[in-house]
PDB file of C-alpha atoms and ligand atoms in Angstrom:
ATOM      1  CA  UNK A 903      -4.550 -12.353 -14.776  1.00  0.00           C
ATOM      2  CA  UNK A 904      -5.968 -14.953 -12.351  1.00  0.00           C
ATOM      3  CA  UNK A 905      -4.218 -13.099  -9.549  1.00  0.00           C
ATOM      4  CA  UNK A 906      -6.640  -9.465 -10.645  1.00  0.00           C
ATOM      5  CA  UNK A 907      -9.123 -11.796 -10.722  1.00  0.00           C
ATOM      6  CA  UNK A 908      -9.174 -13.000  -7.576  1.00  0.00           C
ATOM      7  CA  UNK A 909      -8.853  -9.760  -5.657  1.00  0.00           C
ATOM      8  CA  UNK A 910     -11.536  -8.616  -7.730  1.00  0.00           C
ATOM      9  CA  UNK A 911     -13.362 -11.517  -6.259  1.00  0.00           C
ATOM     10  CA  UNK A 912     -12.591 -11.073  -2.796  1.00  0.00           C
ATOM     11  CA  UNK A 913     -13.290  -7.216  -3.178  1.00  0.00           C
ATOM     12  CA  UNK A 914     -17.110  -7.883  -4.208  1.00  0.00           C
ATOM     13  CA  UNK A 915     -17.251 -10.286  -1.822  1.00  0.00           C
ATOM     14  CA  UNK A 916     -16.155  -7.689   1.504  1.00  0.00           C
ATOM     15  CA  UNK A 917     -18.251  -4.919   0.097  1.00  0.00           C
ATOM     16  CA  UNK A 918     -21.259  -7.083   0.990  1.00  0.00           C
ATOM     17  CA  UNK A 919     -20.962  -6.511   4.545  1.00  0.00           C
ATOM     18  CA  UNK A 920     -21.244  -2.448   4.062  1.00  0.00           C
ATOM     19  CA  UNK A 921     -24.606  -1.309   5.160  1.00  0.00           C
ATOM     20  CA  UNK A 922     -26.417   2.547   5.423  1.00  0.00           C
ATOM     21  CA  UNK A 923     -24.902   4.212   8.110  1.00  0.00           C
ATOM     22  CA  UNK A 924     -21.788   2.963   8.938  1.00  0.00           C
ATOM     23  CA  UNK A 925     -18.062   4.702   9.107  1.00  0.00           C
ATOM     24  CA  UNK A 926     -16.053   3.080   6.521  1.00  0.00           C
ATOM     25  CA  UNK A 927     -12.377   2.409   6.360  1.00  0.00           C
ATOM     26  CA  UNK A 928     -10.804   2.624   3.026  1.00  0.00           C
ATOM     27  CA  UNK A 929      -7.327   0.303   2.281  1.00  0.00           C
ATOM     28  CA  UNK A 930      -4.896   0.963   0.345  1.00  0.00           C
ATOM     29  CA  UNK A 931      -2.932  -1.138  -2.496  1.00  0.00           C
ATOM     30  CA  UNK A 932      -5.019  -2.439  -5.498  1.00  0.00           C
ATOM     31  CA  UNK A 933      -6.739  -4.732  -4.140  1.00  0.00           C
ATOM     32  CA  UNK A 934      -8.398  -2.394  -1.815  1.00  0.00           C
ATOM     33  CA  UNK A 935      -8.403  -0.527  -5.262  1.00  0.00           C
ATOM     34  CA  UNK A 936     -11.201  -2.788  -6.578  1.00  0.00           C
ATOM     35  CA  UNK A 937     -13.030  -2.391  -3.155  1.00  0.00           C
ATOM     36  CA  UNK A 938     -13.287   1.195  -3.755  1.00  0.00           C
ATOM     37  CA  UNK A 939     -14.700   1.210  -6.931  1.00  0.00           C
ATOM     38  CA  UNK A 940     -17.107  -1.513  -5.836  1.00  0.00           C
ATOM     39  CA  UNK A 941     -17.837   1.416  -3.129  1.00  0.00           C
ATOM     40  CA  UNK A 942     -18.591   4.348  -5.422  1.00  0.00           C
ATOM     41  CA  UNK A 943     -20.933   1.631  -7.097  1.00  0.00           C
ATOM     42  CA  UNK A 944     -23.019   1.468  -4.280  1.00  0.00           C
ATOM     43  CA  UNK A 945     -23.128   5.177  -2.997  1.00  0.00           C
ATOM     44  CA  UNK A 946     -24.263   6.121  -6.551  1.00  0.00           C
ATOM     45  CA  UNK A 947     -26.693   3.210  -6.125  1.00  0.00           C
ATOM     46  CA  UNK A 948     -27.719   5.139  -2.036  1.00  0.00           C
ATOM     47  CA  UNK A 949     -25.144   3.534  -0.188  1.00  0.00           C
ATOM     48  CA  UNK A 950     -25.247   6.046   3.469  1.00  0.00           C
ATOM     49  CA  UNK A 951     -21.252   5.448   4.314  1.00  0.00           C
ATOM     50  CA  UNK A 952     -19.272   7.986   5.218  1.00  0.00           C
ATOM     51  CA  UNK A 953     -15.608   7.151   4.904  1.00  0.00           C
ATOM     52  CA  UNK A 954     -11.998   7.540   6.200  1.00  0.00           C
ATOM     53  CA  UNK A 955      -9.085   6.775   3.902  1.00  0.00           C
ATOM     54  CA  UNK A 956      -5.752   5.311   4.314  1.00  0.00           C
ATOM     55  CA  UNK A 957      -3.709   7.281   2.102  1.00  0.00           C
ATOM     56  CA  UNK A 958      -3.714   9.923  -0.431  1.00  0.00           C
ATOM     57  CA  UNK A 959      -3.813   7.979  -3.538  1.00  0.00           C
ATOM     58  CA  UNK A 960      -6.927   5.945  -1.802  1.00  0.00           C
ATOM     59  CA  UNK A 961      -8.737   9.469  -0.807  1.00  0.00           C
ATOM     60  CA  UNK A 962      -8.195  10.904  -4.135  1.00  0.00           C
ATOM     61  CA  UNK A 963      -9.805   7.827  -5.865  1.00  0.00           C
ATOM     62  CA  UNK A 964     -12.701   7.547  -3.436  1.00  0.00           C
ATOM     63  CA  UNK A 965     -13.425  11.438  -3.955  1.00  0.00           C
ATOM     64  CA  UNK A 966     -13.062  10.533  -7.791  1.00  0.00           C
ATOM     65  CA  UNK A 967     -15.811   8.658  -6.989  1.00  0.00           C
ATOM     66  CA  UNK A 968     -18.050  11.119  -5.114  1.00  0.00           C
ATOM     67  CA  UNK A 969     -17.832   8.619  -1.636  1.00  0.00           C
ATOM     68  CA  UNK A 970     -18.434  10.721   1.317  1.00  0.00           C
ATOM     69  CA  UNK A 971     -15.195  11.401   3.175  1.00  0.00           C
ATOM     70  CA  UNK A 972     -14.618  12.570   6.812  1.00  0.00           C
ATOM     71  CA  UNK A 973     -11.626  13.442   8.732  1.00  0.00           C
ATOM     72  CA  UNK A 974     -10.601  10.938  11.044  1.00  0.00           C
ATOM     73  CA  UNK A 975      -9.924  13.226  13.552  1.00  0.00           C
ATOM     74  CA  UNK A 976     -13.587  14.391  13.809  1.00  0.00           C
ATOM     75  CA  UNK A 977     -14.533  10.177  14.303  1.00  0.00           C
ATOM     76  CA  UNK A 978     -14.127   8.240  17.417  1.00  0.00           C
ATOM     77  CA  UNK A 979     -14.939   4.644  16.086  1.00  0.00           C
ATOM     78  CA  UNK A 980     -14.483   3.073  12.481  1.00  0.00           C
ATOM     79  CA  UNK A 981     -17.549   0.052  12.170  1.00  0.00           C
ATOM     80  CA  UNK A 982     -15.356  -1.973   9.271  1.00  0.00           C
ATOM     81  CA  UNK A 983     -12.851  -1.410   7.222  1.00  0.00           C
ATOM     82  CA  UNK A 984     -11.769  -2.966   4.666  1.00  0.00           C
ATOM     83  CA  UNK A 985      -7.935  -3.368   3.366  1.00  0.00           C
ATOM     84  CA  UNK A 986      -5.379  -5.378   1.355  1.00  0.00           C
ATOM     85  CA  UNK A 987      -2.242  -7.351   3.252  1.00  0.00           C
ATOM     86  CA  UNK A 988       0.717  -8.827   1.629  1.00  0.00           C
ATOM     87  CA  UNK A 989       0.845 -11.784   3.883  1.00  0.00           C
ATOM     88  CA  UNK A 990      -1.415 -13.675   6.500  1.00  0.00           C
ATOM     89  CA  UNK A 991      -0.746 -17.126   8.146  1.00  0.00           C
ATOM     90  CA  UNK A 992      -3.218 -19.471   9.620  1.00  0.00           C
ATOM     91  CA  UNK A 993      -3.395 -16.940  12.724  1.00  0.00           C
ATOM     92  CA  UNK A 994      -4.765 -14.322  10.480  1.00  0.00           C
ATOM     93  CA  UNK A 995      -1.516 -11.958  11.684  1.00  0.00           C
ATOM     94  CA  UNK A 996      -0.355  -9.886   8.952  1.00  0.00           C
ATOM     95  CA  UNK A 997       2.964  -8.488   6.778  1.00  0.00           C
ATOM     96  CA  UNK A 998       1.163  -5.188   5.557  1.00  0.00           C
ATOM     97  CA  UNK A 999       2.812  -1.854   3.939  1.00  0.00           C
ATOM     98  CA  UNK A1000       4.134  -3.020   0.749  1.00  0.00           C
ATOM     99  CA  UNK A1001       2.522  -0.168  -0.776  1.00  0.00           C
ATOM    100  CA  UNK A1002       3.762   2.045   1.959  1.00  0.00           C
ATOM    101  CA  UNK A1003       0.390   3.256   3.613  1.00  0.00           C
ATOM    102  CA  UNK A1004       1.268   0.997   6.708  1.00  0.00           C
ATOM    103  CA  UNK A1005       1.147   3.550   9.522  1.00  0.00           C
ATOM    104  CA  UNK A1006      -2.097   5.435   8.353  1.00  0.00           C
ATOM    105  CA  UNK A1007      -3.430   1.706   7.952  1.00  0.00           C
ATOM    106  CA  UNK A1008      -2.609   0.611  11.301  1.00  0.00           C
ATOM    107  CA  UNK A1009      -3.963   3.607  13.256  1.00  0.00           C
ATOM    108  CA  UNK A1010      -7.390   3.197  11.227  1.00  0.00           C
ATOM    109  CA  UNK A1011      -6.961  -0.588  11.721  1.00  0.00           C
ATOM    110  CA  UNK A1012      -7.199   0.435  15.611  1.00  0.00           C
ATOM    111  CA  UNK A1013      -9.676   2.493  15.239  1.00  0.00           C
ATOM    112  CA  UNK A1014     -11.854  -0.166  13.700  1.00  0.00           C
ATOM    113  CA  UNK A1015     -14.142  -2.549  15.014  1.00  0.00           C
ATOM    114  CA  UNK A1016     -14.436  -5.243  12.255  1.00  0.00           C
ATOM    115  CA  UNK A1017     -11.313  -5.316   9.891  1.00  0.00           C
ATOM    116  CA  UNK A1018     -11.947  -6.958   6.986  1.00  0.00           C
ATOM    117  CA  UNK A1019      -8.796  -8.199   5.170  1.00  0.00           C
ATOM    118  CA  UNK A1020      -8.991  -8.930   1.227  1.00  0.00           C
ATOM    119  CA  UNK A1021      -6.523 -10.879  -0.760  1.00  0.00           C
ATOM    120  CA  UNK A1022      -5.538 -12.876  -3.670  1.00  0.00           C
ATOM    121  CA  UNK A1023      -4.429 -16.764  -3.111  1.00  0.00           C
ATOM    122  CA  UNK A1024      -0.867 -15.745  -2.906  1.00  0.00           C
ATOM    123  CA  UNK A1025      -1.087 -13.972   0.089  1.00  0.00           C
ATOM    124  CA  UNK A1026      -1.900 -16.874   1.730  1.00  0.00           C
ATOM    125  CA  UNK A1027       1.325 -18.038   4.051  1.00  0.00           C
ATOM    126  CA  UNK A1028       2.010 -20.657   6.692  1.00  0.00           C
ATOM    127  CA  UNK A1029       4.582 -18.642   8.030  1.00  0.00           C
ATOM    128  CA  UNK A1030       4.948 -14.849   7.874  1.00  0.00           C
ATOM    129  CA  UNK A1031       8.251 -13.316   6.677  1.00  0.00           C
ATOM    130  CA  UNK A1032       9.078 -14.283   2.903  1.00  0.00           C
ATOM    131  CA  UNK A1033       7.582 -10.503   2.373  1.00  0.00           C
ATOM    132  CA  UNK A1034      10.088  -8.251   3.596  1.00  0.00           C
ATOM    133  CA  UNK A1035       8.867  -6.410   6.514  1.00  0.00           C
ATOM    134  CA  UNK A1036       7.964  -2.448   5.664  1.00  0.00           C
ATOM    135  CA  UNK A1037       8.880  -0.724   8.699  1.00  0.00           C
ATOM    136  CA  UNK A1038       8.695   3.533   8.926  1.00  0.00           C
ATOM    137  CA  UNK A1039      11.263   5.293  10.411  1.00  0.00           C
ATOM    138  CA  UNK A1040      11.694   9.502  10.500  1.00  0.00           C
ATOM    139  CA  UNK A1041      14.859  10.751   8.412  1.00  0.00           C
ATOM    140  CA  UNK A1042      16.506  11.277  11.345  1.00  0.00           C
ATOM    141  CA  UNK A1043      16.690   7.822  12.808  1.00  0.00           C
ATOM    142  CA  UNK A1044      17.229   5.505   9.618  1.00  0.00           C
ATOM    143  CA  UNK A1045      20.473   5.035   9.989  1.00  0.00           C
ATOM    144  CA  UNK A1046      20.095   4.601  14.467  1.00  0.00           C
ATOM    145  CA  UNK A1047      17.401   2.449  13.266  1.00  0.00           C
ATOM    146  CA  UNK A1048      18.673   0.175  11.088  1.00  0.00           C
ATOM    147  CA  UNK A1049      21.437  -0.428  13.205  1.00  0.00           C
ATOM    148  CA  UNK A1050      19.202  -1.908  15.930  1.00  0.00           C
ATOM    149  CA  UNK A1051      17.333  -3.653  13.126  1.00  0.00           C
ATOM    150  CA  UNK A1052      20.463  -5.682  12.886  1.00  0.00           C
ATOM    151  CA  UNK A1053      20.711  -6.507  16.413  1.00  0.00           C
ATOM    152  CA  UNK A1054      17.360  -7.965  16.068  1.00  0.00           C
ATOM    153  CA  UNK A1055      19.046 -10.402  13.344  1.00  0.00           C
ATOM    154  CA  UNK A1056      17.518  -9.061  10.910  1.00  0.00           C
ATOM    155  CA  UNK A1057      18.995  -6.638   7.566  1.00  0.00           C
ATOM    156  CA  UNK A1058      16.928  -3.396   6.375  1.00  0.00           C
ATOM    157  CA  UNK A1059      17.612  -1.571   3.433  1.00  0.00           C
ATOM    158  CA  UNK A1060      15.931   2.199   2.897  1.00  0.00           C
ATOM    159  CA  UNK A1061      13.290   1.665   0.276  1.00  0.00           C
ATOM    160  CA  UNK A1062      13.816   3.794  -2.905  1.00  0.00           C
ATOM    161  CA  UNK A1063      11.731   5.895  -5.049  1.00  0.00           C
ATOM    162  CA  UNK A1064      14.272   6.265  -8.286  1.00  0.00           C
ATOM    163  CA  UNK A1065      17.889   7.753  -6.972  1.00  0.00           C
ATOM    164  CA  UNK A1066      16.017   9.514  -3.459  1.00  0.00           C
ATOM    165  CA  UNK A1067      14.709   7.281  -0.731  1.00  0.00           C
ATOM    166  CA  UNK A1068      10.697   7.189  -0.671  1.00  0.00           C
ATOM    167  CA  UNK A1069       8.747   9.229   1.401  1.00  0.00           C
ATOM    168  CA  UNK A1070       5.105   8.273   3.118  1.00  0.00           C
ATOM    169  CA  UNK A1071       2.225  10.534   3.061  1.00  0.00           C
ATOM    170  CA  UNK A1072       3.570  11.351   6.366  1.00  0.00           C
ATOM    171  CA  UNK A1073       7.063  12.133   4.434  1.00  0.00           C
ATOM    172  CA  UNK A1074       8.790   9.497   6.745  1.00  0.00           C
ATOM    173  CA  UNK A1075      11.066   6.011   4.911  1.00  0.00           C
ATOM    174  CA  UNK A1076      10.586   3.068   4.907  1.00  0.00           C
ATOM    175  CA  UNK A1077      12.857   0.233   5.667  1.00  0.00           C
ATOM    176  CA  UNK A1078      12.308  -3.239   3.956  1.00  0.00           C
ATOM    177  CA  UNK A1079      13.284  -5.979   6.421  1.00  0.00           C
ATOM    178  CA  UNK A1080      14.373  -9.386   6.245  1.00  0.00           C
ATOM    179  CA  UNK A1081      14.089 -11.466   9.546  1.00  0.00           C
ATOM    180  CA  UNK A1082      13.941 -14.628   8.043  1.00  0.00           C
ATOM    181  CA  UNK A1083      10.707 -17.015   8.848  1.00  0.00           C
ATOM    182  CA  UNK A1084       8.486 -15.092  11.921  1.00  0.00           C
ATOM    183  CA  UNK A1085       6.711 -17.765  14.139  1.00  0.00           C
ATOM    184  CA  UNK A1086       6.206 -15.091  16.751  1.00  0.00           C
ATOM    185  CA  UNK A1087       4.883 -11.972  15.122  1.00  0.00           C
ATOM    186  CA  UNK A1088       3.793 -10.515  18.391  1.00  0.00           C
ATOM    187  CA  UNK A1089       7.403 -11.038  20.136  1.00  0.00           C
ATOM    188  CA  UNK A1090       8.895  -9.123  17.469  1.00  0.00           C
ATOM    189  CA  UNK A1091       6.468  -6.410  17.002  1.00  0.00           C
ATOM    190  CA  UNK A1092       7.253  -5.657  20.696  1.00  0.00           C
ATOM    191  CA  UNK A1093      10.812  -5.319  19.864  1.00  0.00           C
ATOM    192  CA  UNK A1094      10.038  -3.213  17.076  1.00  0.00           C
ATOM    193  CA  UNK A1095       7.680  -0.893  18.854  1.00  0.00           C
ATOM    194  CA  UNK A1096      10.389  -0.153  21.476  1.00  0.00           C
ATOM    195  CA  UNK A1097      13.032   1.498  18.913  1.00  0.00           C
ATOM    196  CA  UNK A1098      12.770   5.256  18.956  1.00  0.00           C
ATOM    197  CA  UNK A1099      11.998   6.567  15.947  1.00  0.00           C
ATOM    198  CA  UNK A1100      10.457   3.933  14.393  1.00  0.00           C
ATOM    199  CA  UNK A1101       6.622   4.870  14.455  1.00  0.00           C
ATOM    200  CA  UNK A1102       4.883   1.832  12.296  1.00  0.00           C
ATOM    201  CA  UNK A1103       6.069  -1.488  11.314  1.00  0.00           C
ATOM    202  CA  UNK A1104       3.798  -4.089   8.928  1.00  0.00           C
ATOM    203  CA  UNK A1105       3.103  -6.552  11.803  1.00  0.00           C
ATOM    204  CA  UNK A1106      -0.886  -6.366  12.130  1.00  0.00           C
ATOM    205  CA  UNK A1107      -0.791  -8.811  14.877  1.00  0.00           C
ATOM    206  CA  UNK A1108      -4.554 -10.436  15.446  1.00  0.00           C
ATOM    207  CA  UNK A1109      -6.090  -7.250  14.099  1.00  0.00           C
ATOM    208  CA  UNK A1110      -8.144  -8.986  11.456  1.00  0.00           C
ATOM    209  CA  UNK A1111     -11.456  -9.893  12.019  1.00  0.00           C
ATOM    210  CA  UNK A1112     -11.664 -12.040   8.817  1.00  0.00           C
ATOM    211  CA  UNK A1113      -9.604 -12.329   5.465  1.00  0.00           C
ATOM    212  CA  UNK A1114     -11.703 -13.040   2.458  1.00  0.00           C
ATOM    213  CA  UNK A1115      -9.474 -14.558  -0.153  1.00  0.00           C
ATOM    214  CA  UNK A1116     -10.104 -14.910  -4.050  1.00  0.00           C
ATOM    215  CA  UNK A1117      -9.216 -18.321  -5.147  1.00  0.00           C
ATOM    216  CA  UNK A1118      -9.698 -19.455  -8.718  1.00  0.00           C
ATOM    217  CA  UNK A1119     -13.268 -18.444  -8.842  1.00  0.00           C
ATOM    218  CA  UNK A1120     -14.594 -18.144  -5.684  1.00  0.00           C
ATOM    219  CA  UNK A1121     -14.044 -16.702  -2.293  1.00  0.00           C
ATOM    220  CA  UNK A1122     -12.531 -18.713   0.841  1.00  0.00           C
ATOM    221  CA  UNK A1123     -13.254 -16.859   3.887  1.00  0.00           C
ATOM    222  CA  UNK A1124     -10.983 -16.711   7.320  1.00  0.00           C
ATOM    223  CA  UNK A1125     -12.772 -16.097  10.731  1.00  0.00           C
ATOM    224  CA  UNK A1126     -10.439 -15.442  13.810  1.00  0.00           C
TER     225      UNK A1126
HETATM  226  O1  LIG B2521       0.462  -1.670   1.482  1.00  0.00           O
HETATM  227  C1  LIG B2521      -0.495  -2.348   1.921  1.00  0.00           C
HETATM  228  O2  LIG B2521      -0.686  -2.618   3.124  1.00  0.00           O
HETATM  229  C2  LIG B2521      -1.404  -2.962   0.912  1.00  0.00           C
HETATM  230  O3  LIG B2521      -2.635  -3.291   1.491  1.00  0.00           O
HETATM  231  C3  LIG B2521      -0.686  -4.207   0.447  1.00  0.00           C
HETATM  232  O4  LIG B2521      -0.345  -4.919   1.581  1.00  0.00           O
HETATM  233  C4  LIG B2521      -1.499  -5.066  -0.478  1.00  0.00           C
HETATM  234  O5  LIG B2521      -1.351  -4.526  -1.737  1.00  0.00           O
HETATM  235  P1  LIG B2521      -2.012  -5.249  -3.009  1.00  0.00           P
HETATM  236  O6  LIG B2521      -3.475  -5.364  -2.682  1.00  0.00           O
HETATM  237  O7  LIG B2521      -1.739  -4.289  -4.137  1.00  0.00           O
HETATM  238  O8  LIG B2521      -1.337  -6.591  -3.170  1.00  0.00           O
END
């Protein structure tokens, strides 16, 4: 489809800016998918990377690959990284997790100096907030938590993997959350951040360095 075609686009396009030598953050979601691959492509070709990923399913398929992996405890700084998003608005802010990697992806998103966003067409919003907004909870605040997701006006519902709720790598849930249009991502990811128990929401508020989008056949880029 044009949509696989355009993150396949915008995934060549980001792997450009990889050079010998660097500490490389690996996404998650398919887009970040095609990055990957790109990746192995160009550490079988002599690429010098070595790399931290952002989920399981992402460190499985770059070791499929034979791309150098490191634990992220054993680095201090990440020199790029480059991930997927489900929304961004003309701010470059971000609705990430819809694949459910959001909290890994945030703390490697901190620890990275030039995070490099990749996306089809659709992603692209005025406003943030049609995507519902992945936020992870532990088990035993979901219910606490969801609660004071509703005095924030908005209405969360315990994403599910078949008949039990899903669990993260970090075998927390996530809550899908509707808050209707956000023109102040930063306001409410300050509310968020202050419920207990709730350690990651999808808000990447001016983390992004640049998004490189796939459109039809070509690449638009977005510069903070
Ligand atoms: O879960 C995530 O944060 C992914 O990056 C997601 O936001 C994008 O997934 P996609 O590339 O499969 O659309």
């Amino acid at each position: 489809t044009s949509i696989e075609f355009e993150k396949k686009l915008a995934a060549k396009e980001a792997v450009k800016l990889l050079s010998d030598g660097q500490t490389v953050g690996l996404g998650s979601g398919s887009t970040a998918g095609y990055a990957i691959r790109e990746i192995g492509k160009l550490v079988k070709n002599g690429l010098q990377i070595r790399a931290i990923p952002t989920s399981d399913h992402s460190r499985d398929l770059a070791a499929s690959l034979a791309i150098p992996l490191v634990d992220i405890n054993s680095v201090d700084t990440i020199d790029i990284t480059i991930d997927g998003a489900d929304e961004f608005d003309p701010s470059l802010d971000l609705i990430k997790g819809g694949g459910g990697a959001l909290l890994r992806e945030k703390i490697v998103a901190a620890m990275t100096t030039d995070l490099i966003i990749i996306v089809d067409s659709a992603k692209k919003v005025e406003v943030l907030g049609a995507f519902k907004l992945p936020i992870e909870v532990i088990p035993f605040a979901s219910s606490f938590v969801l609660r004071r997701i509703t005095n924030l006006n908005g209405e969360g519902t315990v994403r599910m993997a078949g008949a039990t709720e899903y669990l993260t790598d970090e075998g927390n849930y996530i809550i899908d959350a509707t808050f209707g249009p956000i023109r102040d991502p930063s306001s409410l990811a300050t509310e968020l951040n202050g419920i207990e128990g709730l350690v990651g929401h999808g808000l990447f508020v001016q983390m992004a360095r640049k998004v490189i989008m796939g459109v039809d056949s070509t690449t638009k880029t977005f510069e903070a």
